[in-house]
Coordinates of C-alpha atoms in Angstrom, one line a residue:
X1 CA 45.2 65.0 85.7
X2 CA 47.4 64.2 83.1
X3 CA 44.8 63.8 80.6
X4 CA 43.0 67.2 81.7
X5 CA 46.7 68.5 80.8
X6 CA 46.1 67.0 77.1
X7 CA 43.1 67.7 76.7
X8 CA 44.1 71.6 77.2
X9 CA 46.8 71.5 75.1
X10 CA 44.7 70.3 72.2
X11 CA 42.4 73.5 72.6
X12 CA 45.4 75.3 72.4
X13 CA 46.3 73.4 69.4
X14 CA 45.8 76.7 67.1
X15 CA 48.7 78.4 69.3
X16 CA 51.1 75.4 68.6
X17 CA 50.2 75.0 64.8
X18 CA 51.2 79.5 64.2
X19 CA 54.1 78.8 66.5
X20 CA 55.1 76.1 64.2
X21 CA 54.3 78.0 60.9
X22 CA 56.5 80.7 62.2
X23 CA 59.4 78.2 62.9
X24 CA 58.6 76.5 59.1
X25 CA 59.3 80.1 57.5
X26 CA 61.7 81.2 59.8
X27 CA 63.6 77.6 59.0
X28 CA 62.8 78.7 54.8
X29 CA 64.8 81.7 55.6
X30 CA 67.9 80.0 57.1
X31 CA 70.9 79.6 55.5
X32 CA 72.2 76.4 55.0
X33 CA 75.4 75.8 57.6
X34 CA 74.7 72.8 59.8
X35 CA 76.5 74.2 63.1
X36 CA 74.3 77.4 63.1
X37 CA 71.4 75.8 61.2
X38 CA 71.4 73.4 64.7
X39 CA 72.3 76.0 67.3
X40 CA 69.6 78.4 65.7
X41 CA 67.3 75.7 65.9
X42 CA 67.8 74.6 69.4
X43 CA 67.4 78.1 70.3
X44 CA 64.0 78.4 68.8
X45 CA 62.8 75.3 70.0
X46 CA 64.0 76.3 73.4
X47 CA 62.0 79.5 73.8
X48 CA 59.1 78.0 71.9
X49 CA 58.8 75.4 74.8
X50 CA 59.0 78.2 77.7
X51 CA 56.8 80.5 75.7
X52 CA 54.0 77.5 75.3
X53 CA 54.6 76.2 78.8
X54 CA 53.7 79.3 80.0
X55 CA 49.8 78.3 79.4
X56 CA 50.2 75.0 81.3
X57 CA 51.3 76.8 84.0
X58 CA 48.5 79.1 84.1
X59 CA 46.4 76.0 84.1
X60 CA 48.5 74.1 87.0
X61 CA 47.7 77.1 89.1
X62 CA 44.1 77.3 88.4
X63 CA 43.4 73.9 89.0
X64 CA 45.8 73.8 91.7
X65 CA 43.8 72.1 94.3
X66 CA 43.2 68.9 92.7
X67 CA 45.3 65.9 93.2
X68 CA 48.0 65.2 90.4
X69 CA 48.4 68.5 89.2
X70 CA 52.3 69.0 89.3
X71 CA 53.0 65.3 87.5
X72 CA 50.8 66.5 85.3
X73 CA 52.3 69.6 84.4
X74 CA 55.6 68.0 84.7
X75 CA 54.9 65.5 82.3
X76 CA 53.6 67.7 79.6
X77 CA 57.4 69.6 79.4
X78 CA 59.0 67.4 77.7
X79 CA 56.1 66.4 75.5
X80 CA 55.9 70.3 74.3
X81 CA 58.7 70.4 72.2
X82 CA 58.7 66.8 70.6
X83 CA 56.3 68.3 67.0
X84 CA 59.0 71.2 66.9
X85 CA 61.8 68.7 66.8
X86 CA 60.4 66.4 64.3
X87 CA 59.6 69.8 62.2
X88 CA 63.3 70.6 62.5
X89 CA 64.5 67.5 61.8
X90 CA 62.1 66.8 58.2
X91 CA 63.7 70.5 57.7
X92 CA 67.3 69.8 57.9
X93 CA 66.7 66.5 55.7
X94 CA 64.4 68.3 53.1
X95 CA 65.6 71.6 52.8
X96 CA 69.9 71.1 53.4

């Protein structure tokens, strides 16, 4: 199941890459102090992850009945926000 859970998120791969152009600019448009830089960014990343969870959820409950669904669905949290991360992280290095 875990892989059905991938294989969704890469058709969704369209939402994740104008979620993440909208964090680049909005990240262009920062000013440059590191302890709001960092809690700005967390932020963003945090509601980014519920907002694109939100589809994996809808997915969880439609295939609901087969076997591996919630380890599925809890494995892909974490995974959700690791491109955002790294995006912050080049960011910080590249832009500050």
């Amino acid at each position: 199941m875990i892989g059905q859970f991938i294989k969704f998120n890469l058709k969704i791969f369209p939402l994740y890459f104008m979620v993440a152009l909208m964090q680049f600019i909005g990240l262009i448009m920062w000013d440059n102090e590191t302890i709001s830089y960092v809690r700005g960014t967390l932020g963003a990343i945090a509601q980014v992850t519920f907002f694109l969870f939100i589809p994996n959820v809808i997915y969880a409950i439609k295939y609901r009945q087969e076997k591996g669904v919630l380890i599925g669905l809890s494995s892909m949290l974490p995974l959700i926000p690791i491109p955002y991360i790294i995006i912050a992280v080049i960011m910080k290095i590249v832009y500050f």
